[in-house]
Tab-separated table of C-alpha atoms in Angstrom:
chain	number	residue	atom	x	y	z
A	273	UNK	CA	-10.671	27.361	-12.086
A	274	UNK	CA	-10.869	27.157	-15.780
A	275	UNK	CA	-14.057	27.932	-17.622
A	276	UNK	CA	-16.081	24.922	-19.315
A	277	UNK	CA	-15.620	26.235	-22.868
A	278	UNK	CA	-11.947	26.248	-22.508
A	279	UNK	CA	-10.464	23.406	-24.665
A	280	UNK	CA	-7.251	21.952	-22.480
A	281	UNK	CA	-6.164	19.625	-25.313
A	282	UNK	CA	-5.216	22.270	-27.935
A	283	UNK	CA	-4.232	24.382	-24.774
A	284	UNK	CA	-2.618	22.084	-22.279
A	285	UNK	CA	-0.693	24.642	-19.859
A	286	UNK	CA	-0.550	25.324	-16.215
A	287	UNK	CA	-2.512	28.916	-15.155
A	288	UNK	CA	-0.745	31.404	-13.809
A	289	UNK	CA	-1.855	34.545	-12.678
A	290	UNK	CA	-0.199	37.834	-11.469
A	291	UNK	CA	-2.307	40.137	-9.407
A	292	UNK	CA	-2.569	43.690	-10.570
A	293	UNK	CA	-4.716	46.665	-8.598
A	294	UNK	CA	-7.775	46.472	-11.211
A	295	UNK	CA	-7.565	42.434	-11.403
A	296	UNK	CA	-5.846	39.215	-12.206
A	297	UNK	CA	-3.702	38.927	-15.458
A	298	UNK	CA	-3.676	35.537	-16.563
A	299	UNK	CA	-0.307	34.305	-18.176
A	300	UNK	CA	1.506	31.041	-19.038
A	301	UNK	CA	5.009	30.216	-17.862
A	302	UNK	CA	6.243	26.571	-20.187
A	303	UNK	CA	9.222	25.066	-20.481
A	304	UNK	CA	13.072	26.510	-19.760
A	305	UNK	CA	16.056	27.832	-21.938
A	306	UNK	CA	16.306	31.433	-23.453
A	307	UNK	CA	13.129	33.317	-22.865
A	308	UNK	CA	10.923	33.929	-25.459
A	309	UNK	CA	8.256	36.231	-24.378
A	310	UNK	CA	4.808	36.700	-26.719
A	311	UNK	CA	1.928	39.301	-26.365
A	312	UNK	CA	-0.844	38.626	-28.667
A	313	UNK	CA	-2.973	41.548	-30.599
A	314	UNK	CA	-6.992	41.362	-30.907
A	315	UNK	CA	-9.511	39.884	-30.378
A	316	UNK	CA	-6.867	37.152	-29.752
A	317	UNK	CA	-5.340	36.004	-26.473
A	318	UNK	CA	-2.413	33.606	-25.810
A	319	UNK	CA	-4.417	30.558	-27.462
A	320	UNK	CA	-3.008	32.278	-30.674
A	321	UNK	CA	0.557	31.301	-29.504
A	322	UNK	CA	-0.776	27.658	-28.089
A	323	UNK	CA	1.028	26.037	-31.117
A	324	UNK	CA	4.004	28.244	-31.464
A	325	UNK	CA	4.582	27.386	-27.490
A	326	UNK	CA	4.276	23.458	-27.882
A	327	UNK	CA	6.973	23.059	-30.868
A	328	UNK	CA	9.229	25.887	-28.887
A	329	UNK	CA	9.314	24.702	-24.939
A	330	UNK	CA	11.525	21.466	-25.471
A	331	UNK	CA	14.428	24.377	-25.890
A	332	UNK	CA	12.439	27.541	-24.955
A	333	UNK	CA	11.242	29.477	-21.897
A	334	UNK	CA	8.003	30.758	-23.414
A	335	UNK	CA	5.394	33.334	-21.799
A	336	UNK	CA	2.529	34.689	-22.813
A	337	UNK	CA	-0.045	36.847	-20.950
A	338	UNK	CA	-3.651	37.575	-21.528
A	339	UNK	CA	-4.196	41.063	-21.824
A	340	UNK	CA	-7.490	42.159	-18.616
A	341	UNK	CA	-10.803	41.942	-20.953
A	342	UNK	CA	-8.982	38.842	-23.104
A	343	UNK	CA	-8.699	35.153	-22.568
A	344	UNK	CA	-8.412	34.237	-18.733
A	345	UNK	CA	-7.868	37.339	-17.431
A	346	UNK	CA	-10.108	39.495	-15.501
A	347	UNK	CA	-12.534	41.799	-17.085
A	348	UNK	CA	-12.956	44.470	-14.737
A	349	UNK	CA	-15.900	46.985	-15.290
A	350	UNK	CA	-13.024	50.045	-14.303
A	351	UNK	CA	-10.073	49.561	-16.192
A	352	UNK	CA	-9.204	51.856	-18.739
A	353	UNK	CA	-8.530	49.206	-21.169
A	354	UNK	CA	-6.204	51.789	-23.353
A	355	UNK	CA	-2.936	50.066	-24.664
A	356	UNK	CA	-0.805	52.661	-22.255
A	357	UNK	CA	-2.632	50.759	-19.450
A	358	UNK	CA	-1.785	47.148	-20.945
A	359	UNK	CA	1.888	48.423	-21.548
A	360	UNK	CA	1.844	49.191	-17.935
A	361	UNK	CA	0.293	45.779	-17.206
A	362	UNK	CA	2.737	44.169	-19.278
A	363	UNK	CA	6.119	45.829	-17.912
A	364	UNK	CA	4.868	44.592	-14.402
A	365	UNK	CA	4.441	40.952	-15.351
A	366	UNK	CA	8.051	41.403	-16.719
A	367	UNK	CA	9.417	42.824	-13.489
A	368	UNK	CA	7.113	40.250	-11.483
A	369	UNK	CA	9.147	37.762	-13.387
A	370	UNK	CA	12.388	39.333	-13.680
A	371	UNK	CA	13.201	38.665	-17.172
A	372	UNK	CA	15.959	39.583	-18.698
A	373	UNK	CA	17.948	38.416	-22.074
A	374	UNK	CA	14.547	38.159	-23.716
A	375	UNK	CA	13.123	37.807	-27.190
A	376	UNK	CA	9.848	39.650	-27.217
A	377	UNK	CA	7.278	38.347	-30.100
A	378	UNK	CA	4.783	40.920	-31.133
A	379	UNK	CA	1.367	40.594	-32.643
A	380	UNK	CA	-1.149	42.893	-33.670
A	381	UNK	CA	-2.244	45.599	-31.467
A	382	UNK	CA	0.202	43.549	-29.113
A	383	UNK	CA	3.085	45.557	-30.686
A	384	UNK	CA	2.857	48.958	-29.225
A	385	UNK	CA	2.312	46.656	-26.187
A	386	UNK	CA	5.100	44.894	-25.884
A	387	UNK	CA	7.798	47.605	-27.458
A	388	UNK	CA	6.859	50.009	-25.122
A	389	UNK	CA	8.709	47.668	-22.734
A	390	UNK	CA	11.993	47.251	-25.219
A	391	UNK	CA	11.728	51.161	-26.041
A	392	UNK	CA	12.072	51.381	-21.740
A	393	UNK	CA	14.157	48.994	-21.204
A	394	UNK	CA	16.206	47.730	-24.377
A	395	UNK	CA	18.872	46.192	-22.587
A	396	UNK	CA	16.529	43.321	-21.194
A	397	UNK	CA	15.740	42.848	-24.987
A	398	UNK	CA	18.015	40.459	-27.077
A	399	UNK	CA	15.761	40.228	-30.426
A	400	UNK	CA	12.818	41.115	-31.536
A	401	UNK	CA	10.426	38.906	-33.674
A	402	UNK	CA	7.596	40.808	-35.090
A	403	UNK	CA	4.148	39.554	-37.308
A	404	UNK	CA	2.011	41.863	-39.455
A	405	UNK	CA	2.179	45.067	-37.035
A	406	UNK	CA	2.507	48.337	-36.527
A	407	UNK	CA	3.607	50.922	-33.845
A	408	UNK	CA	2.340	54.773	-35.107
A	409	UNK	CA	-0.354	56.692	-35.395
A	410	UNK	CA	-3.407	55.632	-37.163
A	411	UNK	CA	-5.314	58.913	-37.612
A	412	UNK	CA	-5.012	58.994	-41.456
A	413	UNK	CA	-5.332	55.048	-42.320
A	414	UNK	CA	-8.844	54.910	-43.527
A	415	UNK	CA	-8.693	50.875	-43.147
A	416	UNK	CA	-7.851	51.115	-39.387
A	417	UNK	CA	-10.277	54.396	-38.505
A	418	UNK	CA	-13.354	52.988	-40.462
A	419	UNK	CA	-13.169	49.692	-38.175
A	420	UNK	CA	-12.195	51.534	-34.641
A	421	UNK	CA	-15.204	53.662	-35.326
A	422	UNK	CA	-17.796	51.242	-35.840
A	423	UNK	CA	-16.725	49.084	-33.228
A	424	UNK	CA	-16.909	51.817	-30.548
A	425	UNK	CA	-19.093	54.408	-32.025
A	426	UNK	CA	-23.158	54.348	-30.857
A	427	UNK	CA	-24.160	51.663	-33.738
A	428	UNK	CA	-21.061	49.562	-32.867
A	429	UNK	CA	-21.576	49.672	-28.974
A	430	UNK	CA	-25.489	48.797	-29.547
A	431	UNK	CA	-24.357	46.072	-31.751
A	432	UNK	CA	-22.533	44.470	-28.821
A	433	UNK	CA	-24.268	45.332	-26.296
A	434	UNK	CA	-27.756	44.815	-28.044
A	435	UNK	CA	-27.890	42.153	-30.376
A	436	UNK	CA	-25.130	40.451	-29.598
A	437	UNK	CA	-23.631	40.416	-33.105
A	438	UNK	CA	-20.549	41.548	-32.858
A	439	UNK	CA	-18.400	38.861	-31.094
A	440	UNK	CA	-18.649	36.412	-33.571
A	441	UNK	CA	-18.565	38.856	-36.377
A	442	UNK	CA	-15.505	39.976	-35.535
A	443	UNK	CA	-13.717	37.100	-34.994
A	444	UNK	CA	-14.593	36.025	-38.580
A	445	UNK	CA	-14.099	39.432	-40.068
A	446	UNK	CA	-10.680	39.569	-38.588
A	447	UNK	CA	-9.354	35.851	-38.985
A	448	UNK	CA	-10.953	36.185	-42.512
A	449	UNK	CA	-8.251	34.961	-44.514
A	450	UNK	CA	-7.388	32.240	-41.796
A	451	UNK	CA	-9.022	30.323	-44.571
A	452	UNK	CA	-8.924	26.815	-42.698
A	453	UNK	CA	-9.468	27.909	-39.026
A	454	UNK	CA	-12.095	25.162	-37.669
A	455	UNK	CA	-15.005	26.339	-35.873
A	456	UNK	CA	-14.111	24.751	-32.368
A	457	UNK	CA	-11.211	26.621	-32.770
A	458	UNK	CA	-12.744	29.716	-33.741
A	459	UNK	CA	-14.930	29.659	-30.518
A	460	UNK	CA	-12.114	29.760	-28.490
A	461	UNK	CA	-11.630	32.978	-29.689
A	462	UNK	CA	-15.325	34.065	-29.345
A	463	UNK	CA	-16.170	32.625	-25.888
A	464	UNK	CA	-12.608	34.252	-24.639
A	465	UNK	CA	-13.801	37.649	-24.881
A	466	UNK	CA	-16.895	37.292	-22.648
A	467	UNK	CA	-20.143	38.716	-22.550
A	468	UNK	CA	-21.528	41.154	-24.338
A	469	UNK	CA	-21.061	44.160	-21.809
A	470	UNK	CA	-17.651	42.873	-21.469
A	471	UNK	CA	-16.914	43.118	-25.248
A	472	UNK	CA	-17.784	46.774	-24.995
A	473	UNK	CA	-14.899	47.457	-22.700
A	474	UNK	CA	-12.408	45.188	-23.581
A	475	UNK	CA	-12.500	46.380	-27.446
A	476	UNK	CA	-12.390	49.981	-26.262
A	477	UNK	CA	-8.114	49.182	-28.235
A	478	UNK	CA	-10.344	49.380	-31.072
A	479	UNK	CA	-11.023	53.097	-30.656
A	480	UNK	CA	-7.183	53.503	-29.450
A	481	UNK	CA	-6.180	52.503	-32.669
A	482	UNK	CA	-7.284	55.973	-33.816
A	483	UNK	CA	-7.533	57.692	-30.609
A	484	UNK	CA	-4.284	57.359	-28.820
A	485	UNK	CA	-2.008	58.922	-31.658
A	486	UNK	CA	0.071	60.897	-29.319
A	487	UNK	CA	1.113	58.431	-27.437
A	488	UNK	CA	1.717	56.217	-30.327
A	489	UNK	CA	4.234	59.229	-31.231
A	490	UNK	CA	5.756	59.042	-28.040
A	491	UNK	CA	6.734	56.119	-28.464
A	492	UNK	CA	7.930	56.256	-32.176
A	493	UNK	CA	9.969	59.361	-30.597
A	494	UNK	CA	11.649	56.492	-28.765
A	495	UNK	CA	12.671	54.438	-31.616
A	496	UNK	CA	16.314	54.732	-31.755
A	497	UNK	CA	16.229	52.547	-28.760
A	498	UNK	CA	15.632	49.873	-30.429
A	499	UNK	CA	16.757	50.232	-34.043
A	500	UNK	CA	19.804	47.975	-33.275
A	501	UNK	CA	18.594	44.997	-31.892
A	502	UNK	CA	18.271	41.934	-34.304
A	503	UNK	CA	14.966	41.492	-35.779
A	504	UNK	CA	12.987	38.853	-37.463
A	505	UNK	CA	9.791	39.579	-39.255
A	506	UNK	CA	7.281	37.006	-40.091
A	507	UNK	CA	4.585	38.685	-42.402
A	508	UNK	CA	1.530	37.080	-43.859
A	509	UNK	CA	1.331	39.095	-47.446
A	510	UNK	CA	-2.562	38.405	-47.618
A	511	UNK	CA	-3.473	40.471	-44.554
A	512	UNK	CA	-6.811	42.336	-45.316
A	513	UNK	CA	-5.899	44.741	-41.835
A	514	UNK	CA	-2.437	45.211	-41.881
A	515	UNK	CA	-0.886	46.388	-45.399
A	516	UNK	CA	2.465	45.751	-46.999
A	517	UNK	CA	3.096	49.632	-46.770
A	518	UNK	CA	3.645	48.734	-43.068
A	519	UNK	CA	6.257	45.748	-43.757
A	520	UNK	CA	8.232	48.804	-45.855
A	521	UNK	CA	8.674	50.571	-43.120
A	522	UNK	CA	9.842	48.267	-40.441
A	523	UNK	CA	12.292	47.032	-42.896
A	524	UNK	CA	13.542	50.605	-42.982
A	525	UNK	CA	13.301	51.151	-39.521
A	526	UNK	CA	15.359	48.021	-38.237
A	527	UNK	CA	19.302	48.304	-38.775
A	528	UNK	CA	19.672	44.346	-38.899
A	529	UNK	CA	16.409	43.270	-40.224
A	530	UNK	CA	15.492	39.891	-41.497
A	531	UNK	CA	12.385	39.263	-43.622
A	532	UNK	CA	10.403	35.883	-44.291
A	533	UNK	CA	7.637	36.141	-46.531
A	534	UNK	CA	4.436	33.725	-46.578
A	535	UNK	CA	2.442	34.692	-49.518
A	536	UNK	CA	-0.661	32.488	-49.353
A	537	UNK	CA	-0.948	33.342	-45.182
A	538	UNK	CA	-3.016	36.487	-44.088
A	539	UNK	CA	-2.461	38.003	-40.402
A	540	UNK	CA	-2.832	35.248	-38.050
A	541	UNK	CA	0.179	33.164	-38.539
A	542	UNK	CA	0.268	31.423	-35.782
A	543	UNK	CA	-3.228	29.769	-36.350
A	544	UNK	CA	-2.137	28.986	-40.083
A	545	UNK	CA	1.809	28.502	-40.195
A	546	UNK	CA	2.736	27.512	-36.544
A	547	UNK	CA	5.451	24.777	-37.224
A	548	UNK	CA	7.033	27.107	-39.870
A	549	UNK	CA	7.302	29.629	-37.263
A	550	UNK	CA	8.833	28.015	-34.654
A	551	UNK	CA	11.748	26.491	-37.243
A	552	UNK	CA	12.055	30.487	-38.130
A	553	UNK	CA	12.429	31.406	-34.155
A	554	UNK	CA	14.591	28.753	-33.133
A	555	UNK	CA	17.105	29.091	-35.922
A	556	UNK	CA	17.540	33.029	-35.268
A	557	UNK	CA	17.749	32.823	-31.904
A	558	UNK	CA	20.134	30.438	-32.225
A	559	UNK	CA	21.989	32.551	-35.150
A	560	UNK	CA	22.068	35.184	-32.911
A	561	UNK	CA	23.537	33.953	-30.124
A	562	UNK	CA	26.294	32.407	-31.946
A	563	UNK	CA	26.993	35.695	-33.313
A	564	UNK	CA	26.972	37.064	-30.093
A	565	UNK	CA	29.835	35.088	-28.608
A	566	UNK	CA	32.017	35.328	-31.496
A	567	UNK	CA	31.684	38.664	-30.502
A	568	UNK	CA	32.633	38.163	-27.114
A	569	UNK	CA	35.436	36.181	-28.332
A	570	UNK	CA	37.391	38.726	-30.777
């Protein structure tokens, strides 16, 4: 059953959900064609996509999953809530699904998410699209540790578990510079993430942001794995969170590596930019498959 709050105009799809040992992982399933696969970052959930979803599923087989502690998925009290645990979460949606042939759209703290998958299993990946992200270790970005450690620390977790502060705080601290974001849309954001207890646990990627630096080194050990597939990159250059410096070195990580640049846009793209986007998407999956059976051809 879908909550009251939940507005079924600006997100008009059919619930799925997959069930997983510690809960249910909500997830949308629209339309049919090539498979484009999203995984949002924080404190979003796949509302972000809503638009990007609508303007691609004419053509498009689009999922998106809710991360447990986000959107409709559970929020159980004894999951780890760790992005190794929703990388795990997300690799068995994909083999509940059986995808294969994908393009996987990262987001945010969806990133590490979703390439763990590709970086596993890059021959179910076709192309990658990526906005304003990152995949390595955070222990000397002072941007990144000063934020994990308020949210989690004893001030932050008294914050949300206290006053109740910190929900809508964060949403507008974070989609800042999503200058034109109305509030009914906002509160989609802010009623997604629950109460306040629940906040606590589900933000505990906030602390992994600093915390987990091995393991994002694991998987940046990984990276030739994915170095050749064909990759679009969609980056807001007003992003408060996520610097340029970070754009840099995707483009030098990528061997075919396409670029669009939206100066006036910050990191949510998809709230302000959606029907540029999905022009973007379309036309280089559509590149790339043509390439692909010339290919075949010669």
């Amino acid at each position: 059953m879908k909550p009251d709050w939940l507005d079924t105009q600006e997100y008009p799809f059919e619930s799925k959900y997959l069930q997983l040992d510690c809960g249910r992982m909500h997830y949308i399933d629209e339309g049919e064609g090539p498979v484009v696969v999203m995984v949002h970052g924080t404190p979003a959930w796949s509302f972000i996509y809503r638009n990007l979803i609508k303007l691609l599923r004419p053509k498009f087989r689009c999922v998106a999953m809710d991360m447990l502690g986000f959107g409709l998925s559970d929020k159980p009290e004894d999951f780890s809530y760790k992005p190794r645990a929703h990388a795990a979460n997300f690799e068995k949606l994909m083999e509940h699904l059986q995808l294969k042939d994908i393009t996987l759209v990262v987001h945010d703290f969806g990133a590490p998410v979703g390439l763990a998958y590709a970086l596993d299993h890059p021959q179910n990946v076709l192309n990658i699209v990526m906005l304003n992200t990152w995949t390595w270790s955070l222990s000397k970005h002072n941007t990144f540790s000063k934020a994990s450690k308020y949210l989690v620390g004893p001030l932050g977790k008294f914050l949300h578990s206290k006053l109740n502060l910190s929900t809508g705080a964060l949403v507008n601290e974070l989609f800042g510079d999503a200058q034109h974001l109305p509030e009914p849309i906002r509160q989609q954001y802010v009623k997604a993430l629950g109460s306040s207890e629940q906040q606590v646990r589900s933000l505990a990627c906030a602390r992994e942001l600093v915390g987990v630096s091995k393991w994002y080194e694991e998987l940046w050990l990984k990276r030739k794995n994915i170095q050749d597939i064909p990759t679009l990159i969609l980056w807001g250059e007003r992003d408060k969170l996520v610097k340029i410096e970070a754009l840099q070195k995707w483009k030098r990580f990528f061997h075919e590596c396409y670029v669009i640049h939206f100066e006036d846009s910050g990191h949510f793209l998809q709230e302000e930019n959606a029907d540029e986007l999905a022009g973007y998407v379309s036309n280089f999956i559509r590149e790339e498959q043509k390439k692909r059976e010339l290919t075949y051809q010669a």
